[in-house]
Amino acid sequence: MALAKVPGTCLLTVRILQAYDLPSKDLVTPSDCYVTLWLPTACSQKLQTRTVRNSRNPVWNQSFHFRIHNQLRNIIQLKIFDQDLVTSDDHLLSVQFDVGTLRVGEHKHKSFPLGSKDKRLEVEFRLRSLSDCAEQLVSNDILVARELSCLHVRLEEMGDQQGKGRVQLVVPGSYEGSQEASVGAGSFCFHFPACWEQELSIHLKDEQLKVPLNSLPNGQVVRLVFPTSQEPFMRVELKKEESPEKLAVRLGSGPCTEEQAFLSRRKQVVARALKQALQLDEDLQEDEVPVIAVMATGGGIRAMTSLYGQLAGLQELGLLDCVSYITGASGSTWALANLYEDPEWSQKDLAEPTKLLKTQVTKNKLGVLAPSRLWQYQQELAERTRLGHPACFTNLWALINEALLHDEPHEHKLSEQREALSRGQNPMPIYCALNTKAQGLSTFEFGEWCEFSPYEVGFPKYGAFIPSELFGSEFFMGRLMKQLPESRICFLEGIWSNLYAANLQDSLYWASEPGQFWEHWAKDQASLEKERVPLLKIEETQTVAGKIAEFFTDLLTRRPLAQASHNFLRGLHFHKDYFEHLHFSAWKATKLDGCPNELTPMEPYLCLLDVGYLINTSCPPLLRPMRDVDLIVSLDYNLQGAFQQLQLLGRFCEEQGIPFPAVEPAAEELRQPRECHLFLDPDRPEAPAVLHFPLVNDTFRTHSAPGVRRAPEEMAAGAVDLSASGSPYHYSKVTYSADDADKLLRLARYNVCNNRGRLLEALRLALRLRRRKRRGPQPQ
């Protein structure tokens, strides 16, 4: 992350000349057209030309000026509208232009073709350097935090006009936007980009005062009297100063220092456990200790219950201390959230936590929607809204889900799980979610992995993270603006397992066969080529059929139940070379990646939901090259397709260029999956080995324990129904019978314990991979 006063401020002049052969919405008269200009790296508002009436070839000949920084990706959007005095203005055409293709001092005439030979928009661009301004930039070469100024405004009453009227203060593009209060109410504060040419507007009744902010001296108080048509009655006191330079958002692609320190502590535990498990003669040095991770998929109560059983199996074999990371998605996050309330959970017998789990899984759930419970939910949600959290249905689902899994509300918070990592005594948990668009695109067209750990919450794609206790607070340009109390972990579980946020288009994807789904998804990704062109996009006039298609697209992609969380990336801009950055491109998963004006930092809220709407896996955090994982123990809780999600993950990694072994089970394994399967790529040491445990009932049917065959009267205990449709463990089931809960716990534990030899073989393989990496590349 670089922090410096960086020269590179330029003045961009855009002259809108004229357009030719514009379409007309009116069959009788030509269009009344104007052009809007939007450059979000230089101005928060859309600027607009005058309207030229009754012309298919309008001439505007108007100039607009923008102060830009050449270290940013500056994309200007030009839109042509037909003004309508009765209905909303019709959008005719749109173009986007990359200002980075201009050279300083260049005067460039650009003719944008708009579909046909004669239809075009003529624009002139001019770029010249401004030597009087060097701006403070903080960047990881993907995102850029710019220098902020802080404006303090104080209003004082004058004369005998006290308390009359309301005053509104507006600084466009600031974090606060607009603020309103009674005359003489006191002090206000605005945070805004320092190099933007902003102004403060003060509105009182029908009168207005505008103050250019770049004319105010830093650190000095300026006093003005509001000029009204009547007797002056309000004094305005202004003071502009620099905002703190330190960011609350960490811009960096590697693990945070706390995670690095944890891993060092954990490797000491892992080294001792591996020495005992593999009967090694010598102690392992820290740099030869392999990084081993457990990856759990989602699957509702089934995933939560099965994970308890499999962790108990690893503990019984003495292998749980060999694990450095555990990742979870959807239902498996419920198990992790429960376990990590105890800072010593993996060092204790899991019998007691499992007993508590069974109590909750088998209890009657009807009371969770009782009127008294609903009133309690309403009270807590009202308090969250009062504190500043956005209101959304997912928060209600979070409270209902908590009632399904617990008898009383749990006050535990994600950041409190750091105590469970303080001595390296447990693996580090990582919880996964997807960020997408609330409307307009399906998950397969726009999906960004977001990870939650006790230390941080963030987006690997952008290299942007915040301390976990600050998730939900309000940020602007990387600075913390308003800190809200950390949410109870149940509200995060509502994000991680939001079962009801699927839009219709997601459902249509998954209604197809797995192969059809992938080909459809991969086809959508085919346009994601690394190219940089001046004209990024042209949109033409919509026909009636196009408007109907847009209506159905909105209908198919709307997410009425999506989680609305304050966006901690809000206000950050993109570095000019962000698209070429290794870690950004490696985590590319959206057709919008080449359009920075449409990516997540431009959104006021995040739209976070269950990862199962893309791929039911929690593996991506383990594939970050900085974590350098050697072995992934894959725990898959899907009832349909023992390898389906792992194969989708493999195809995803192949498309993105992420090292991952080929998942190619033999035909016999597809017909009759075993309890454990190893996948590796001997030619690519950077790819982790994957030991895959699908949820199958194989030898458990005939064996009550490894090597112990069932007696005839015990055969019923081995009959575990894992069918895709009629299973008592379907994800929609929230209550199990005591017998079904016991069967699933025993099956999960058995499948791990019955594969002790394969697990030890995989650990030896991980140790060899680590030692191979330690030696470095060998000469050919």
PDB file of N, CA and C in Angstrom, residues 419-507:
ATOM      1  N   GLU A 419     -10.253 -14.651  20.814  1.00  0.00           N
ATOM      2  CA  GLU A 419      -9.749 -15.309  22.019  1.00  0.00           C
ATOM      3  C   GLU A 419      -9.465 -16.782  21.754  1.00  0.00           C
ATOM      4  N   ALA A 420     -10.267 -17.391  20.861  1.00  0.00           N
ATOM      5  CA  ALA A 420     -10.070 -18.796  20.525  1.00  0.00           C
ATOM      6  C   ALA A 420      -8.829 -19.016  19.671  1.00  0.00           C
ATOM      7  N   LEU A 421      -8.194 -17.933  19.218  1.00  0.00           N
ATOM      8  CA  LEU A 421      -6.992 -18.023  18.382  1.00  0.00           C
ATOM      9  C   LEU A 421      -5.769 -17.468  19.088  1.00  0.00           C
ATOM     10  N   SER A 422      -5.944 -17.000  20.305  1.00  0.00           N
ATOM     11  CA  SER A 422      -4.894 -16.235  20.989  1.00  0.00           C
ATOM     12  C   SER A 422      -3.618 -17.028  21.200  1.00  0.00           C
ATOM     13  N   ARG A 423      -3.725 -18.339  21.392  1.00  0.00           N
ATOM     14  CA  ARG A 423      -2.533 -19.186  21.593  1.00  0.00           C
ATOM     15  C   ARG A 423      -2.359 -20.181  20.449  1.00  0.00           C
ATOM     16  N   GLY A 424      -3.127 -20.017  19.383  1.00  0.00           N
ATOM     17  CA  GLY A 424      -3.082 -20.991  18.294  1.00  0.00           C
ATOM     18  C   GLY A 424      -3.738 -22.297  18.673  1.00  0.00           C
ATOM     19  N   GLN A 425      -4.628 -22.278  19.679  1.00  0.00           N
ATOM     20  CA  GLN A 425      -5.196 -23.514  20.213  1.00  0.00           C
ATOM     21  C   GLN A 425      -6.282 -24.119  19.333  1.00  0.00           C
ATOM     22  N   ASN A 426      -6.829 -23.332  18.406  1.00  0.00           N
ATOM     23  CA  ASN A 426      -7.860 -23.819  17.485  1.00  0.00           C
ATOM     24  C   ASN A 426      -7.500 -23.401  16.063  1.00  0.00           C
ATOM     25  N   PRO A 427      -8.052 -24.090  15.071  1.00  0.00           N
ATOM     26  CA  PRO A 427      -7.911 -23.583  13.699  1.00  0.00           C
ATOM     27  C   PRO A 427      -8.635 -22.241  13.573  1.00  0.00           C
ATOM     28  N   MET A 428      -8.218 -21.456  12.597  1.00  0.00           N
ATOM     29  CA  MET A 428      -8.872 -20.166  12.359  1.00  0.00           C
ATOM     30  C   MET A 428     -10.096 -20.367  11.477  1.00  0.00           C
ATOM     31  N   PRO A 429     -11.276 -19.891  11.925  1.00  0.00           N
ATOM     32  CA  PRO A 429     -12.479 -20.026  11.099  1.00  0.00           C
ATOM     33  C   PRO A 429     -12.599 -18.905  10.086  1.00  0.00           C
ATOM     34  N   ILE A 430     -13.095 -19.232   8.905  1.00  0.00           N
ATOM     35  CA  ILE A 430     -13.396 -18.236   7.874  1.00  0.00           C
ATOM     36  C   ILE A 430     -14.787 -18.552   7.340  1.00  0.00           C
ATOM     37  N   TYR A 431     -15.645 -17.549   7.344  1.00  0.00           N
ATOM     38  CA  TYR A 431     -17.026 -17.696   6.905  1.00  0.00           C
ATOM     39  C   TYR A 431     -17.187 -16.990   5.565  1.00  0.00           C
ATOM     40  N   CYS A 432     -17.953 -17.580   4.654  1.00  0.00           N
ATOM     41  CA  CYS A 432     -18.027 -17.063   3.281  1.00  0.00           C
ATOM     42  C   CYS A 432     -19.409 -16.523   2.951  1.00  0.00           C
ATOM     43  N   ALA A 433     -19.424 -15.491   2.107  1.00  0.00           N
ATOM     44  CA  ALA A 433     -20.658 -14.944   1.545  1.00  0.00           C
ATOM     45  C   ALA A 433     -20.360 -14.464   0.133  1.00  0.00           C
ATOM     46  N   LEU A 434     -21.410 -14.180  -0.610  1.00  0.00           N
ATOM     47  CA  LEU A 434     -21.298 -13.620  -1.954  1.00  0.00           C
ATOM     48  C   LEU A 434     -21.889 -12.228  -1.963  1.00  0.00           C
ATOM     49  N   ASN A 435     -21.219 -11.319  -2.639  1.00  0.00           N
ATOM     50  CA  ASN A 435     -21.789 -10.000  -2.881  1.00  0.00           C
ATOM     51  C   ASN A 435     -22.258  -9.941  -4.322  1.00  0.00           C
ATOM     52  N   THR A 436     -23.486  -9.459  -4.521  1.00  0.00           N
ATOM     53  CA  THR A 436     -24.021  -9.403  -5.867  1.00  0.00           C
ATOM     54  C   THR A 436     -24.832  -8.128  -6.032  1.00  0.00           C
ATOM     55  N   LYS A 437     -25.609  -8.051  -7.086  1.00  0.00           N
ATOM     56  CA  LYS A 437     -26.460  -6.892  -7.326  1.00  0.00           C
ATOM     57  C   LYS A 437     -27.877  -7.192  -6.847  1.00  0.00           C
ATOM     58  N   ALA A 438     -28.501  -6.185  -6.232  1.00  0.00           N
ATOM     59  CA  ALA A 438     -29.858  -6.396  -5.736  1.00  0.00           C
ATOM     60  C   ALA A 438     -30.848  -6.540  -6.884  1.00  0.00           C
ATOM     61  N   GLN A 439     -30.506  -5.996  -8.046  1.00  0.00           N
ATOM     62  CA  GLN A 439     -31.421  -6.066  -9.180  1.00  0.00           C
ATOM     63  C   GLN A 439     -30.645  -5.843 -10.464  1.00  0.00           C
ATOM     64  N   GLY A 440     -31.104  -6.473 -11.537  1.00  0.00           N
ATOM     65  CA  GLY A 440     -30.537  -6.222 -12.856  1.00  0.00           C
ATOM     66  C   GLY A 440     -29.619  -7.304 -13.364  1.00  0.00           C
ATOM     67  N   LEU A 441     -28.953  -8.050 -12.460  1.00  0.00           N
ATOM     68  CA  LEU A 441     -28.042  -9.114 -12.869  1.00  0.00           C
ATOM     69  C   LEU A 441     -28.252 -10.327 -11.978  1.00  0.00           C
ATOM     70  N   SER A 442     -28.039 -11.500 -12.542  1.00  0.00           N
ATOM     71  CA  SER A 442     -28.103 -12.708 -11.726  1.00  0.00           C
ATOM     72  C   SER A 442     -26.778 -12.901 -10.998  1.00  0.00           C
ATOM     73  N   THR A 443     -26.765 -13.831 -10.052  1.00  0.00           N
ATOM     74  CA  THR A 443     -25.539 -14.136  -9.320  1.00  0.00           C
ATOM     75  C   THR A 443     -24.439 -14.601 -10.257  1.00  0.00           C
ATOM     76  N   PHE A 444     -24.823 -15.259 -11.351  1.00  0.00           N
ATOM     77  CA  PHE A 444     -23.830 -15.810 -12.270  1.00  0.00           C
ATOM     78  C   PHE A 444     -23.218 -14.737 -13.156  1.00  0.00           C
ATOM     79  N   GLU A 445     -23.886 -13.596 -13.238  1.00  0.00           N
ATOM     80  CA  GLU A 445     -23.339 -12.479 -14.004  1.00  0.00           C
ATOM     81  C   GLU A 445     -22.554 -11.516 -13.129  1.00  0.00           C
ATOM     82  N   PHE A 446     -22.862 -11.500 -11.826  1.00  0.00           N
ATOM     83  CA  PHE A 446     -22.125 -10.637 -10.910  1.00  0.00           C
ATOM     84  C   PHE A 446     -22.088 -11.302  -9.540  1.00  0.00           C
ATOM     85  N   GLY A 447     -20.935 -11.841  -9.185  1.00  0.00           N
ATOM     86  CA  GLY A 447     -20.765 -12.471  -7.884  1.00  0.00           C
ATOM     87  C   GLY A 447     -19.346 -12.261  -7.394  1.00  0.00           C
ATOM     88  N   GLU A 448     -19.204 -11.697  -6.186  1.00  0.00           N
ATOM     89  CA  GLU A 448     -17.884 -11.414  -5.625  1.00  0.00           C
ATOM     90  C   GLU A 448     -17.780 -12.094  -4.262  1.00  0.00           C
ATOM     91  N   TRP A 449     -16.712 -12.870  -4.059  1.00  0.00           N
ATOM     92  CA  TRP A 449     -16.524 -13.572  -2.797  1.00  0.00           C
ATOM     93  C   TRP A 449     -16.143 -12.596  -1.695  1.00  0.00           C
ATOM     94  N   CYS A 450     -16.823 -12.749  -0.580  1.00  0.00           N
ATOM     95  CA  CYS A 450     -16.531 -11.942   0.605  1.00  0.00           C
ATOM     96  C   CYS A 450     -16.236 -12.910   1.749  1.00  0.00           C
ATOM     97  N   GLU A 451     -15.182 -12.648   2.516  1.00  0.00           N
ATOM     98  CA  GLU A 451     -14.833 -13.547   3.614  1.00  0.00           C
ATOM     99  C   GLU A 451     -14.861 -12.829   4.953  1.00  0.00           C
ATOM    100  N   PHE A 452     -15.298 -13.565   5.968  1.00  0.00           N
ATOM    101  CA  PHE A 452     -15.397 -13.073   7.339  1.00  0.00           C
ATOM    102  C   PHE A 452     -14.508 -13.937   8.222  1.00  0.00           C
ATOM    103  N   SER A 453     -13.634 -13.323   8.996  1.00  0.00           N
ATOM    104  CA  SER A 453     -12.838 -14.047   9.985  1.00  0.00           C
ATOM    105  C   SER A 453     -12.920 -13.267  11.296  1.00  0.00           C
ATOM    106  N   PRO A 454     -12.472 -13.845  12.404  1.00  0.00           N
ATOM    107  CA  PRO A 454     -12.466 -13.073  13.654  1.00  0.00           C
ATOM    108  C   PRO A 454     -11.635 -11.802  13.576  1.00  0.00           C
ATOM    109  N   TYR A 455     -10.684 -11.756  12.636  1.00  0.00           N
ATOM    110  CA  TYR A 455      -9.830 -10.577  12.509  1.00  0.00           C
ATOM    111  C   TYR A 455     -10.392  -9.542  11.536  1.00  0.00           C
ATOM    112  N   GLU A 456     -10.871 -10.001  10.378  1.00  0.00           N
ATOM    113  CA  GLU A 456     -11.237  -9.060   9.319  1.00  0.00           C
ATOM    114  C   GLU A 456     -12.431  -9.550   8.509  1.00  0.00           C
ATOM    115  N   VAL A 457     -13.068  -8.599   7.841  1.00  0.00           N
ATOM    116  CA  VAL A 457     -14.072  -8.864   6.814  1.00  0.00           C
ATOM    117  C   VAL A 457     -13.602  -8.154   5.553  1.00  0.00           C
ATOM    118  N   GLY A 458     -13.674  -8.834   4.419  1.00  0.00           N
ATOM    119  CA  GLY A 458     -13.198  -8.131   3.234  1.00  0.00           C
ATOM    120  C   GLY A 458     -13.383  -8.873   1.938  1.00  0.00           C
ATOM    121  N   PHE A 459     -12.959  -8.194   0.864  1.00  0.00           N
ATOM    122  CA  PHE A 459     -13.054  -8.699  -0.502  1.00  0.00           C
ATOM    123  C   PHE A 459     -11.656  -8.975  -1.044  1.00  0.00           C
ATOM    124  N   PRO A 460     -11.249 -10.234  -1.182  1.00  0.00           N
ATOM    125  CA  PRO A 460      -9.943 -10.528  -1.790  1.00  0.00           C
ATOM    126  C   PRO A 460      -9.808  -9.939  -3.188  1.00  0.00           C
ATOM    127  N   LYS A 461     -10.903  -9.889  -3.929  1.00  0.00           N
ATOM    128  CA  LYS A 461     -10.855  -9.362  -5.293  1.00  0.00           C
ATOM    129  C   LYS A 461     -10.330  -7.935  -5.327  1.00  0.00           C
ATOM    130  N   TYR A 462     -10.743  -7.128  -4.374  1.00  0.00           N
ATOM    131  CA  TYR A 462     -10.334  -5.729  -4.323  1.00  0.00           C
ATOM    132  C   TYR A 462      -9.146  -5.489  -3.401  1.00  0.00           C
ATOM    133  N   GLY A 463      -8.761  -6.499  -2.606  1.00  0.00           N
ATOM    134  CA  GLY A 463      -7.701  -6.296  -1.629  1.00  0.00           C
ATOM    135  C   GLY A 463      -8.098  -5.268  -0.595  1.00  0.00           C
ATOM    136  N   ALA A 464      -9.345  -5.340  -0.106  1.00  0.00           N
ATOM    137  CA  ALA A 464      -9.868  -4.353   0.838  1.00  0.00           C
ATOM    138  C   ALA A 464     -10.518  -5.066   2.017  1.00  0.00           C
ATOM    139  N   PHE A 465     -10.082  -4.728   3.242  1.00  0.00           N
ATOM    140  CA  PHE A 465     -10.542  -5.414   4.443  1.00  0.00           C
ATOM    141  C   PHE A 465     -10.734  -4.408   5.579  1.00  0.00           C
ATOM    142  N   ILE A 466     -11.647  -4.744   6.491  1.00  0.00           N
ATOM    143  CA  ILE A 466     -11.850  -3.936   7.697  1.00  0.00           C
ATOM    144  C   ILE A 466     -11.832  -4.861   8.902  1.00  0.00           C
ATOM    145  N   PRO A 467     -11.500  -4.342  10.103  1.00  0.00           N
ATOM    146  CA  PRO A 467     -11.610  -5.163  11.315  1.00  0.00           C
ATOM    147  C   PRO A 467     -13.039  -5.680  11.471  1.00  0.00           C
ATOM    148  N   SER A 468     -13.184  -6.907  11.906  1.00  0.00           N
ATOM    149  CA  SER A 468     -14.511  -7.538  11.938  1.00  0.00           C
ATOM    150  C   SER A 468     -15.500  -6.776  12.804  1.00  0.00           C
ATOM    151  N   GLU A 469     -15.019  -6.113  13.860  1.00  0.00           N
ATOM    152  CA  GLU A 469     -15.944  -5.386  14.723  1.00  0.00           C
ATOM    153  C   GLU A 469     -16.522  -4.138  14.052  1.00  0.00           C
ATOM    154  N   LEU A 470     -15.942  -3.724  12.927  1.00  0.00           N
ATOM    155  CA  LEU A 470     -16.428  -2.540  12.227  1.00  0.00           C
ATOM    156  C   LEU A 470     -17.382  -2.885  11.091  1.00  0.00           C
ATOM    157  N   PHE A 471     -17.612  -4.175  10.834  1.00  0.00           N
ATOM    158  CA  PHE A 471     -18.547  -4.528   9.770  1.00  0.00           C
ATOM    159  C   PHE A 471     -19.950  -4.030  10.143  1.00  0.00           C
ATOM    160  N   GLY A 472     -20.581  -3.335   9.206  1.00  0.00           N
ATOM    161  CA  GLY A 472     -21.884  -2.737   9.470  1.00  0.00           C
ATOM    162  C   GLY A 472     -21.798  -1.258   9.769  1.00  0.00           C
ATOM    163  N   SER A 473     -20.599  -0.771  10.119  1.00  0.00           N
ATOM    164  CA  SER A 473     -20.420   0.662  10.345  1.00  0.00           C
ATOM    165  C   SER A 473     -20.350   1.392   9.004  1.00  0.00           C
ATOM    166  N   GLU A 474     -20.360   2.721   9.054  1.00  0.00           N
ATOM    167  CA  GLU A 474     -20.400   3.519   7.827  1.00  0.00           C
ATOM    168  C   GLU A 474     -19.010   4.074   7.504  1.00  0.00           C
ATOM    169  N   PHE A 475     -18.627   3.919   6.243  1.00  0.00           N
ATOM    170  CA  PHE A 475     -17.307   4.336   5.766  1.00  0.00           C
ATOM    171  C   PHE A 475     -17.466   5.256   4.567  1.00  0.00           C
ATOM    172  N   PHE A 476     -16.421   6.048   4.326  1.00  0.00           N
ATOM    173  CA  PHE A 476     -16.363   6.856   3.118  1.00  0.00           C
ATOM    174  C   PHE A 476     -14.900   7.076   2.762  1.00  0.00           C
ATOM    175  N   MET A 477     -14.562   6.745   1.530  1.00  0.00           N
ATOM    176  CA  MET A 477     -13.188   6.904   1.028  1.00  0.00           C
ATOM    177  C   MET A 477     -12.173   6.253   1.973  1.00  0.00           C
ATOM    178  N   GLY A 478     -12.536   5.092   2.515  1.00  0.00           N
ATOM    179  CA  GLY A 478     -11.627   4.330   3.365  1.00  0.00           C
ATOM    180  C   GLY A 478     -11.582   4.768   4.802  1.00  0.00           C
ATOM    181  N   ARG A 479     -12.278   5.861   5.149  1.00  0.00           N
ATOM    182  CA  ARG A 479     -12.279   6.354   6.534  1.00  0.00           C
ATOM    183  C   ARG A 479     -13.558   5.921   7.238  1.00  0.00           C
ATOM    184  N   LEU A 480     -13.449   5.700   8.531  1.00  0.00           N
ATOM    185  CA  LEU A 480     -14.609   5.358   9.348  1.00  0.00           C
ATOM    186  C   LEU A 480     -15.379   6.641   9.663  1.00  0.00           C
ATOM    187  N   MET A 481     -16.623   6.703   9.223  1.00  0.00           N
ATOM    188  CA  MET A 481     -17.437   7.899   9.425  1.00  0.00           C
ATOM    189  C   MET A 481     -18.345   7.771  10.649  1.00  0.00           C
ATOM    190  N   LYS A 482     -18.977   6.618  10.805  1.00  0.00           N
ATOM    191  CA  LYS A 482     -19.902   6.410  11.915  1.00  0.00           C
ATOM    192  C   LYS A 482     -19.773   4.967  12.383  1.00  0.00           C
ATOM    193  N   GLN A 483     -19.233   4.778  13.567  1.00  0.00           N
ATOM    194  CA  GLN A 483     -19.068   3.425  14.088  1.00  0.00           C
ATOM    195  C   GLN A 483     -20.347   2.989  14.802  1.00  0.00           C
ATOM    196  N   LEU A 484     -20.890   1.871  14.345  1.00  0.00           N
ATOM    197  CA  LEU A 484     -22.071   1.286  14.968  1.00  0.00           C
ATOM    198  C   LEU A 484     -21.642   0.148  15.881  1.00  0.00           C
ATOM    199  N   PRO A 485     -22.416  -0.165  16.903  1.00  0.00           N
ATOM    200  CA  PRO A 485     -22.073  -1.315  17.757  1.00  0.00           C
ATOM    201  C   PRO A 485     -21.986  -2.590  16.927  1.00  0.00           C
ATOM    202  N   GLU A 486     -21.013  -3.425  17.233  1.00  0.00           N
ATOM    203  CA  GLU A 486     -20.857  -4.683  16.499  1.00  0.00           C
ATOM    204  C   GLU A 486     -22.106  -5.546  16.664  1.00  0.00           C
ATOM    205  N   SER A 487     -22.555  -6.123  15.566  1.00  0.00           N
ATOM    206  CA  SER A 487     -23.757  -6.955  15.589  1.00  0.00           C
ATOM    207  C   SER A 487     -23.498  -8.285  16.279  1.00  0.00           C
ATOM    208  N   ARG A 488     -24.527  -8.808  16.896  1.00  0.00           N
ATOM    209  CA  ARG A 488     -24.453 -10.187  17.382  1.00  0.00           C
ATOM    210  C   ARG A 488     -24.254 -11.099  16.178  1.00  0.00           C
ATOM    211  N   ILE A 489     -23.598 -12.226  16.415  1.00  0.00           N
ATOM    212  CA  ILE A 489     -23.191 -13.070  15.286  1.00  0.00           C
ATOM    213  C   ILE A 489     -24.391 -13.657  14.550  1.00  0.00           C
ATOM    214  N   CYS A 490     -25.552 -13.712  15.184  1.00  0.00           N
ATOM    215  CA  CYS A 490     -26.718 -14.263  14.495  1.00  0.00           C
ATOM    216  C   CYS A 490     -27.054 -13.438  13.254  1.00  0.00           C
ATOM    217  N   PHE A 491     -26.772 -12.112  13.290  1.00  0.00           N
ATOM    218  CA  PHE A 491     -27.073 -11.291  12.121  1.00  0.00           C
ATOM    219  C   PHE A 491     -26.105 -11.581  10.974  1.00  0.00           C
ATOM    220  N   LEU A 492     -24.904 -12.023  11.293  1.00  0.00           N
ATOM    221  CA  LEU A 492     -23.986 -12.468  10.241  1.00  0.00           C
ATOM    222  C   LEU A 492     -24.413 -13.831   9.703  1.00  0.00           C
ATOM    223  N   GLU A 493     -24.878 -14.707  10.584  1.00  0.00           N
ATOM    224  CA  GLU A 493     -25.386 -16.000  10.121  1.00  0.00           C
ATOM    225  C   GLU A 493     -26.561 -15.808   9.173  1.00  0.00           C
ATOM    226  N   GLY A 494     -27.348 -14.750   9.404  1.00  0.00           N
ATOM    227  CA  GLY A 494     -28.437 -14.451   8.487  1.00  0.00           C
ATOM    228  C   GLY A 494     -27.950 -14.101   7.099  1.00  0.00           C
ATOM    229  N   ILE A 495     -26.735 -13.539   7.009  1.00  0.00           N
ATOM    230  CA  ILE A 495     -26.111 -13.263   5.710  1.00  0.00           C
ATOM    231  C   ILE A 495     -25.554 -14.551   5.116  1.00  0.00           C
ATOM    232  N   TRP A 496     -24.787 -15.287   5.923  1.00  0.00           N
ATOM    233  CA  TRP A 496     -24.081 -16.462   5.408  1.00  0.00           C
ATOM    234  C   TRP A 496     -25.041 -17.554   4.942  1.00  0.00           C
ATOM    235  N   SER A 497     -26.240 -17.585   5.504  1.00  0.00           N
ATOM    236  CA  SER A 497     -27.191 -18.662   5.170  1.00  0.00           C
ATOM    237  C   SER A 497     -28.540 -18.089   4.783  1.00  0.00           C
ATOM    238  N   ASN A 498     -28.512 -17.071   3.933  1.00  0.00           N
ATOM    239  CA  ASN A 498     -29.757 -16.433   3.508  1.00  0.00           C
ATOM    240  C   ASN A 498     -30.437 -17.312   2.468  1.00  0.00           C
ATOM    241  N   LEU A 499     -31.276 -18.228   2.944  1.00  0.00           N
ATOM    242  CA  LEU A 499     -31.862 -19.237   2.074  1.00  0.00           C
ATOM    243  C   LEU A 499     -32.929 -18.676   1.141  1.00  0.00           C
ATOM    244  N   TYR A 500     -33.379 -17.460   1.393  1.00  0.00           N
ATOM    245  CA  TYR A 500     -34.545 -16.960   0.673  1.00  0.00           C
ATOM    246  C   TYR A 500     -34.222 -15.760  -0.207  1.00  0.00           C
ATOM    247  N   ALA A 501     -32.948 -15.592  -0.567  1.00  0.00           N
ATOM    248  CA  ALA A 501     -32.556 -14.434  -1.372  1.00  0.00           C
ATOM    249  C   ALA A 501     -32.369 -14.774  -2.844  1.00  0.00           C
ATOM    250  N   ALA A 502     -32.668 -15.993  -3.247  1.00  0.00           N
ATOM    251  CA  ALA A 502     -32.496 -16.356  -4.650  1.00  0.00           C
ATOM    252  C   ALA A 502     -33.485 -15.588  -5.509  1.00  0.00           C
ATOM    253  N   ASN A 503     -33.021 -15.079  -6.652  1.00  0.00           N
ATOM    254  CA  ASN A 503     -33.971 -14.502  -7.588  1.00  0.00           C
ATOM    255  C   ASN A 503     -34.407 -15.587  -8.567  1.00  0.00           C
ATOM    256  N   LEU A 504     -35.378 -15.253  -9.412  1.00  0.00           N
ATOM    257  CA  LEU A 504     -35.932 -16.267 -10.316  1.00  0.00           C
ATOM    258  C   LEU A 504     -34.896 -16.761 -11.315  1.00  0.00           C
ATOM    259  N   GLN A 505     -33.985 -15.872 -11.733  1.00  0.00           N
ATOM    260  CA  GLN A 505     -32.989 -16.286 -12.727  1.00  0.00           C
ATOM    261  C   GLN A 505     -32.001 -17.280 -12.119  1.00  0.00           C
ATOM    262  N   ASP A 506     -31.620 -17.085 -10.842  1.00  0.00           N
ATOM    263  CA  ASP A 506     -30.782 -18.071 -10.170  1.00  0.00           C
ATOM    264  C   ASP A 506     -31.456 -19.442 -10.181  1.00  0.00           C
ATOM    265  N   SER A 507     -32.754 -19.442  -9.871  1.00  0.00           N
ATOM    266  CA  SER A 507     -33.488 -20.698  -9.802  1.00  0.00           C
ATOM    267  C   SER A 507     -33.555 -21.373 -11.161  1.00  0.00           C
TER     268      SER A 507
END
